[in-house]
Short mmCIF file of N, CA and C in Angstrom, two decimals:
data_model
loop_
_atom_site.label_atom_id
_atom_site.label_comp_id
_atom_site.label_asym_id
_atom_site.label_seq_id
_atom_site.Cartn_x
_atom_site.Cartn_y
_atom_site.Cartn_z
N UNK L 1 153.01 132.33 131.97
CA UNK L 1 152.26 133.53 132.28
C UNK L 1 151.30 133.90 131.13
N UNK L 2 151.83 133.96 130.06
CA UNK L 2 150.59 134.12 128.86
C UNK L 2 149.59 132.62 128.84
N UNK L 3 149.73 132.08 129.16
CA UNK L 3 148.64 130.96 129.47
C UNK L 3 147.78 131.67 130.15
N UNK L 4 148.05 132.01 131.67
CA UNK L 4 147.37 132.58 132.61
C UNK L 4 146.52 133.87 132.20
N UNK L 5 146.98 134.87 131.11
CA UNK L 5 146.64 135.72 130.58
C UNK L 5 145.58 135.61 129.46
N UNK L 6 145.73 134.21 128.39
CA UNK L 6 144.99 133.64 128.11
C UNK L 6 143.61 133.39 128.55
N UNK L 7 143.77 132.72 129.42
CA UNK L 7 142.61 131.74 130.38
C UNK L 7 141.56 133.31 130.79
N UNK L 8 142.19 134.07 131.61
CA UNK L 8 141.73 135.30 131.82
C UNK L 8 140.73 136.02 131.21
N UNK L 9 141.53 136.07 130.13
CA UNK L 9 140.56 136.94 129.10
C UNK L 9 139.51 136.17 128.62
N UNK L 10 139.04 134.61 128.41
CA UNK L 10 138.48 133.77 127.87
C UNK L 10 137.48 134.32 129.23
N UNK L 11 137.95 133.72 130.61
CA UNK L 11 137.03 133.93 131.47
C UNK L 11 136.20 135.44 131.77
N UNK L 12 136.87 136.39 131.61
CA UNK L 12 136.22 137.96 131.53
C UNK L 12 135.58 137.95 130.39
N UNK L 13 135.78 137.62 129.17
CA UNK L 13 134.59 137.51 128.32
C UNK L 13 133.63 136.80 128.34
N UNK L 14 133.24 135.58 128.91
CA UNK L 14 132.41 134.85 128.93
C UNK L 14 131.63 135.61 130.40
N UNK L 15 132.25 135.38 131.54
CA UNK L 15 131.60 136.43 132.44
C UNK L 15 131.01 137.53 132.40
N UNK L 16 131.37 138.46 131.27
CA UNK L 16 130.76 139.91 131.48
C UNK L 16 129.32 139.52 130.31
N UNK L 17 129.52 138.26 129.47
CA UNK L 17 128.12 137.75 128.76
C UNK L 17 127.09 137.87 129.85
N UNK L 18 127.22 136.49 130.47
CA UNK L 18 126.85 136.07 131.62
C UNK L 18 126.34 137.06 132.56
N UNK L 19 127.36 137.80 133.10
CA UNK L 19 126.96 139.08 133.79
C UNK L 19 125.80 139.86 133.30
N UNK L 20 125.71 140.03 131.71
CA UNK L 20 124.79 140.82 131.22
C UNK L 20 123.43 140.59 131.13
N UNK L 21 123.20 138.92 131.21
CA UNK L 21 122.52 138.12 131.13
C UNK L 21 121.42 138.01 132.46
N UNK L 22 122.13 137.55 133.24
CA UNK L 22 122.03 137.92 134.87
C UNK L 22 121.23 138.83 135.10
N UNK L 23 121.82 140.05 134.92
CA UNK L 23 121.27 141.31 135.34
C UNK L 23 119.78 141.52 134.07
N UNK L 24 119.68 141.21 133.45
CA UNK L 24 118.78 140.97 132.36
C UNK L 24 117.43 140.26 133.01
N UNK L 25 117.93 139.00 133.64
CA UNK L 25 116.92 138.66 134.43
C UNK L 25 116.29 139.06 135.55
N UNK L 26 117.59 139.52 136.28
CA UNK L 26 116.93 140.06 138.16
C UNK L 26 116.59 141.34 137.75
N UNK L 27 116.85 142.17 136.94
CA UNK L 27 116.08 143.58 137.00
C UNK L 27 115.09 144.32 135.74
N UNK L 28 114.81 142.78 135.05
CA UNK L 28 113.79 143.20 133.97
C UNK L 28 113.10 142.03 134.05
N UNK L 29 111.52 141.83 133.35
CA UNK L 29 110.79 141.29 133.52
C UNK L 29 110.24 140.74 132.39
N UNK L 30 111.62 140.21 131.74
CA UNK L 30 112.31 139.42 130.10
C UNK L 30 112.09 138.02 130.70
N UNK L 31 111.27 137.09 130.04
CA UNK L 31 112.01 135.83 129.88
C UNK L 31 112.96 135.41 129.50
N UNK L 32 113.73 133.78 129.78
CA UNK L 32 114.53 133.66 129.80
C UNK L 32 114.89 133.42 128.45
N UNK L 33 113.63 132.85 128.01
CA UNK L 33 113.37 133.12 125.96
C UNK L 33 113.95 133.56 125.38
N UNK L 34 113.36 135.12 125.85
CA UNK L 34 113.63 136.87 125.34
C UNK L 34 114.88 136.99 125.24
N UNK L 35 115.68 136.75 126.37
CA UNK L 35 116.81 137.37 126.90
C UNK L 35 118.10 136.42 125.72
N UNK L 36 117.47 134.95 125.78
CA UNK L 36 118.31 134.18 124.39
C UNK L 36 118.00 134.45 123.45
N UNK L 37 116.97 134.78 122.72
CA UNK L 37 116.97 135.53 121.43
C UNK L 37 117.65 136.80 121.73
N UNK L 38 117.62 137.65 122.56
CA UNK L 38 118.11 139.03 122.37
C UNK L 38 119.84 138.69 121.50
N UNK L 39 120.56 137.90 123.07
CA UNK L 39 121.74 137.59 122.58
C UNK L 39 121.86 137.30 121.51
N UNK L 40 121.32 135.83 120.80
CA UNK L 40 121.29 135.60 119.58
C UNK L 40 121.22 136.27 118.39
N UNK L 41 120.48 137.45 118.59
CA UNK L 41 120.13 138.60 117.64
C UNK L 41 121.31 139.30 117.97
N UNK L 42 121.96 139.92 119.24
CA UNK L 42 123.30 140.64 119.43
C UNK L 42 124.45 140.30 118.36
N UNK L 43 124.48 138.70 118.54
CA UNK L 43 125.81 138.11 118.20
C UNK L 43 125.42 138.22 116.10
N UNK L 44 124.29 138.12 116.33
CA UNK L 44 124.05 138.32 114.99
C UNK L 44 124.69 139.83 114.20
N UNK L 45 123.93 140.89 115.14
CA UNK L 45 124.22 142.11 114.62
C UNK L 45 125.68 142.20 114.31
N UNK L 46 126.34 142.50 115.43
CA UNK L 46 127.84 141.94 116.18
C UNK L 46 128.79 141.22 114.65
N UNK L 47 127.92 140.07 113.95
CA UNK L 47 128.53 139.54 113.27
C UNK L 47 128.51 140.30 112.09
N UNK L 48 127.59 141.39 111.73
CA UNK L 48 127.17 141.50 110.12
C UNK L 48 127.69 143.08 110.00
N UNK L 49 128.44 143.58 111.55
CA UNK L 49 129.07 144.42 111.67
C UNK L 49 130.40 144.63 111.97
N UNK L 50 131.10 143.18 111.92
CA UNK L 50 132.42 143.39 111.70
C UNK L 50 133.16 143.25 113.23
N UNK L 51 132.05 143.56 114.23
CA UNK L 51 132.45 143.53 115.57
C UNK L 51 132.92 142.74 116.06
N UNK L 52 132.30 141.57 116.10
CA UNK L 52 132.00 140.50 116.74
C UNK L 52 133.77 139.44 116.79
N UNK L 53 134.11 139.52 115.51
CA UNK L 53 135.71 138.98 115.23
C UNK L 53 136.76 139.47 115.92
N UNK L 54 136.67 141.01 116.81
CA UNK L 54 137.44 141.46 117.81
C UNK L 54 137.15 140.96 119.06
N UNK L 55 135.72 140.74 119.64
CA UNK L 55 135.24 139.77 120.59
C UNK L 55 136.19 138.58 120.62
N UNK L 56 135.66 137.89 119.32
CA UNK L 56 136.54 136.59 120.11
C UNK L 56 137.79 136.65 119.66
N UNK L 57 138.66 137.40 118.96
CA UNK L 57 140.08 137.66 119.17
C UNK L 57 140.77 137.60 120.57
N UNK L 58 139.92 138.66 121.37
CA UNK L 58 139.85 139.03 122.55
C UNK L 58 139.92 137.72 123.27
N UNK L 59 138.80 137.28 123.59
CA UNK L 59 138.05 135.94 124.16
C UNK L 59 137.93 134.79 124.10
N UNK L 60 137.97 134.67 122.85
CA UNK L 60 137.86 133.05 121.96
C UNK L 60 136.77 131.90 122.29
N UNK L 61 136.99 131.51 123.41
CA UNK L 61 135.74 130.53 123.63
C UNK L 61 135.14 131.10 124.81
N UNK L 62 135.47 132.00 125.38
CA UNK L 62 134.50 133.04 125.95
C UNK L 62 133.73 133.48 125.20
N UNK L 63 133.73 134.09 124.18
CA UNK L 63 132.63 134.62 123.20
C UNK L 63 132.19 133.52 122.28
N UNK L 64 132.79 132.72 122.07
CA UNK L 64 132.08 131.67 120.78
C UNK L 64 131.11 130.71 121.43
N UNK L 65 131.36 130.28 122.77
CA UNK L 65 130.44 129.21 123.38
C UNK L 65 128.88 129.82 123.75
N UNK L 66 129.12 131.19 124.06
CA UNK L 66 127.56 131.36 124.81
C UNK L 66 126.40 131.83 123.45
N UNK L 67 125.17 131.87 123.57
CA UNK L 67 124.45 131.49 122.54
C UNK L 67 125.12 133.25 121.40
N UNK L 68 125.35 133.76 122.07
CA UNK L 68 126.04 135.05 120.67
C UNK L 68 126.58 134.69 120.09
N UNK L 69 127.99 133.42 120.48
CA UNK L 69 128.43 133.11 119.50
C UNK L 69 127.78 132.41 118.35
N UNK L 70 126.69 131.48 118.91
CA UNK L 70 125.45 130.72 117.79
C UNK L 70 125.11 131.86 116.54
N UNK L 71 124.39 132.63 117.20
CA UNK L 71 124.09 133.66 116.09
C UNK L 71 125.33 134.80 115.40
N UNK L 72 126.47 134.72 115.55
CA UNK L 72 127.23 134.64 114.79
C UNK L 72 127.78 133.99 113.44
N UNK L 73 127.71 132.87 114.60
CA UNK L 73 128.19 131.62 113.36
C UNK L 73 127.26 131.44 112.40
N UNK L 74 126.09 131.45 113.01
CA UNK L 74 124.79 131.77 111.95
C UNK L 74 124.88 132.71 111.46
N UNK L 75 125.10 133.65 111.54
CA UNK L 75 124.89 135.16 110.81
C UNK L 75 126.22 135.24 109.72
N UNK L 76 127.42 134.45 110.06
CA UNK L 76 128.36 134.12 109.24
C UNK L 76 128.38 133.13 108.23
N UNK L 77 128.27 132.37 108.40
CA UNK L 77 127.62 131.53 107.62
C UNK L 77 126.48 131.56 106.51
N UNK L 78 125.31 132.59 107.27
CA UNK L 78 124.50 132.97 105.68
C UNK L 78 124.62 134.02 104.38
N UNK L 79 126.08 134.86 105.90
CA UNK L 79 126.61 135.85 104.70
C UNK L 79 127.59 134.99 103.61
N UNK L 80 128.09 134.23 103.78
CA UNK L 80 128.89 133.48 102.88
C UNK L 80 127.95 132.95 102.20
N UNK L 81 127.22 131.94 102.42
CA UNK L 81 126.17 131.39 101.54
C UNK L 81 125.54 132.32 100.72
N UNK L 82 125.35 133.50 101.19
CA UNK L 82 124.68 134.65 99.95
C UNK L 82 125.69 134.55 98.79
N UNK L 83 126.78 134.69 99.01
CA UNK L 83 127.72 135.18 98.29
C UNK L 83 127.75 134.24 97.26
N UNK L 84 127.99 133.36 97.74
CA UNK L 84 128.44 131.98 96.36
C UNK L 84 127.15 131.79 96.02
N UNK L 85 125.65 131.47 96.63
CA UNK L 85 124.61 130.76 95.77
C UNK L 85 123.50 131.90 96.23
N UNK L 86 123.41 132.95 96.42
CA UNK L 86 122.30 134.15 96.38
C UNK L 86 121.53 133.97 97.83
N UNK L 87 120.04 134.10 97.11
CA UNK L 87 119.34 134.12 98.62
C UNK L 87 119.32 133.08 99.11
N UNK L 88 118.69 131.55 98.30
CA UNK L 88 119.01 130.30 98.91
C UNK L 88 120.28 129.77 99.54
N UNK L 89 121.41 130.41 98.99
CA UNK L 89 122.44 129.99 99.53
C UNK L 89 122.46 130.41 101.28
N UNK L 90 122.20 131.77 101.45
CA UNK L 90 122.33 132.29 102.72
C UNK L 90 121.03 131.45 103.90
N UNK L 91 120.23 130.91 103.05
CA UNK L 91 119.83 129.91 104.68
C UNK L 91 120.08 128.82 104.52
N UNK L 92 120.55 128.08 103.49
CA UNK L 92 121.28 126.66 103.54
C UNK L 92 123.13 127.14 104.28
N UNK L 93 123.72 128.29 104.07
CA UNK L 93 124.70 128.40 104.40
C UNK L 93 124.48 129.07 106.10
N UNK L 94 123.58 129.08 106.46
CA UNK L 94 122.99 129.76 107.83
C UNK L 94 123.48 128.16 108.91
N UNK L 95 122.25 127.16 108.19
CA UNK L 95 122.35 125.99 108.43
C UNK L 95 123.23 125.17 108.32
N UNK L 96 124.28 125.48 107.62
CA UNK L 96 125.14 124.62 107.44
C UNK L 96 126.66 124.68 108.07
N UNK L 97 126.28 126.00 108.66
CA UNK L 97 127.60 126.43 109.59
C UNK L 97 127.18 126.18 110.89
N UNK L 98 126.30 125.97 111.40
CA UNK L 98 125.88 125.58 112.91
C UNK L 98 125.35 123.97 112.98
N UNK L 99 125.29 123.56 111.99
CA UNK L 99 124.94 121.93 111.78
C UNK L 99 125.58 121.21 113.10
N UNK L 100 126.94 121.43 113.08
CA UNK L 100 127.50 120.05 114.17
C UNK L 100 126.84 120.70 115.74
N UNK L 101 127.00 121.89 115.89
CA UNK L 101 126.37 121.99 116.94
C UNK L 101 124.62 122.13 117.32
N UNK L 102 123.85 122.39 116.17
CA UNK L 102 122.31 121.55 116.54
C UNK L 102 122.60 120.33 116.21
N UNK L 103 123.74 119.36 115.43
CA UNK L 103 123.30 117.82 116.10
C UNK L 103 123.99 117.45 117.24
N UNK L 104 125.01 117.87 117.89
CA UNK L 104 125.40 117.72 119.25
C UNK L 104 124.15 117.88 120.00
N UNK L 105 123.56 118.74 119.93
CA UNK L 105 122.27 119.14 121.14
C UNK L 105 121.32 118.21 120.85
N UNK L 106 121.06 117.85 119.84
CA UNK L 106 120.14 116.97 119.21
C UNK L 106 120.16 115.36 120.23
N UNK L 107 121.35 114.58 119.88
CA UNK L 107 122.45 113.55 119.87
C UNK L 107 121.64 113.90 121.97
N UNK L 108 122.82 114.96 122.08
CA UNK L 108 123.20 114.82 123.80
C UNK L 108 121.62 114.55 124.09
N UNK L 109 120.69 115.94 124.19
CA UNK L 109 119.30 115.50 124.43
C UNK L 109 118.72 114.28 124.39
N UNK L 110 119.17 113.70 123.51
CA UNK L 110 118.29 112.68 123.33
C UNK L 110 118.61 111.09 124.29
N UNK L 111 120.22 111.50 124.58
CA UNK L 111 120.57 110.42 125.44
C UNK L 111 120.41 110.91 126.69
N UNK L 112 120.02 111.91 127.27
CA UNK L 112 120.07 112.43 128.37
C UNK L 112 118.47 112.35 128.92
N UNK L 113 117.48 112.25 127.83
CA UNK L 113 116.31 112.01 127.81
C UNK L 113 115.52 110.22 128.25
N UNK L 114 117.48 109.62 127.55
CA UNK L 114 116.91 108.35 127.97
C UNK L 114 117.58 107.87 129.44
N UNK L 115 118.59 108.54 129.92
CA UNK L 115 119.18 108.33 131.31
C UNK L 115 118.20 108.66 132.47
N UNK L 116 117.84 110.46 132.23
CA UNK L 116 116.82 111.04 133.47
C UNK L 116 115.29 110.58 132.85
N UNK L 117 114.67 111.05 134.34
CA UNK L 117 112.99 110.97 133.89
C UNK L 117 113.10 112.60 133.76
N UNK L 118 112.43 112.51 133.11
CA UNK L 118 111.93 114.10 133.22
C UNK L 118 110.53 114.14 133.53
N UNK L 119 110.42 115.53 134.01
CA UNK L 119 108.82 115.58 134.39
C UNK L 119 108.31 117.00 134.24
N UNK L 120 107.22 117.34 134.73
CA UNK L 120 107.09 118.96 134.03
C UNK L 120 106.85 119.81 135.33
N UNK L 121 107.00 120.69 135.29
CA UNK L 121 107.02 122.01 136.90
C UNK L 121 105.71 121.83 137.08
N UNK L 122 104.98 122.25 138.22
CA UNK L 122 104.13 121.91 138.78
C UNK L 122 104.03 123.90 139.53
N UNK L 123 103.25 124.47 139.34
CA UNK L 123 102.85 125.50 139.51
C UNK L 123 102.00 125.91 140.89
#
């Protein structure tokens, strides 16, 4: 039963992202850009306010997978890097906490680039 309770909460947090997201699109006239930087900037704030660590307490890979969690981990990461090596430290430590996941995207893209054709929208 705490499995089930588990799973739950992972899924209601990632959903009510999602949800927010959603509604972001059908009733404002945000790109889909906009609407990922917003998050990104959320998860950022979120992070440099202490918030964000009750999120995914809560959630866990409900909140860490969708792009808030990115700018978290980023936003965590450059606060540590401030700390030990100053200002340089905080964007080498920005970068260096999200590394495996821009080279996953990197990596996947690039084999996925060589499987499909891609082509461009047509207006």
């Amino acid at each position: 039963m705490e499995v089930f309770i588990r799973y739950l909460q992972v899924f209601v947090t990632g959903g009510l992202i999602c949800f927010v997201g959603q509604v972001l699109i059908n009733k404002t006239n945000m790109t889909s850009a906009r609407i990922l930087v917003l998050f990104m900037l959320i998860g950022v704030v979120l992070e440099i306010t202490g918030a964000y660590s009750y999120i995914v307490d809560f959630g866990s890979s409900g909140a860490t997978i969708p792009i808030c969690g990115f700018g978290s981990n980023l936003a965590r990461g450059a606060l540590k890097g401030l700390e030990e090596n100053g200002f340089l430290g905080a964007i080498s430590g920005g970068l260096s906490s999200v590394a495996g996941g821009l080279s996953t995207v990197i990596v996947s893209s690039f084999i996925y680039a060589l499987i499909f054709k891609s082509h461009s929208k047509k207006f």
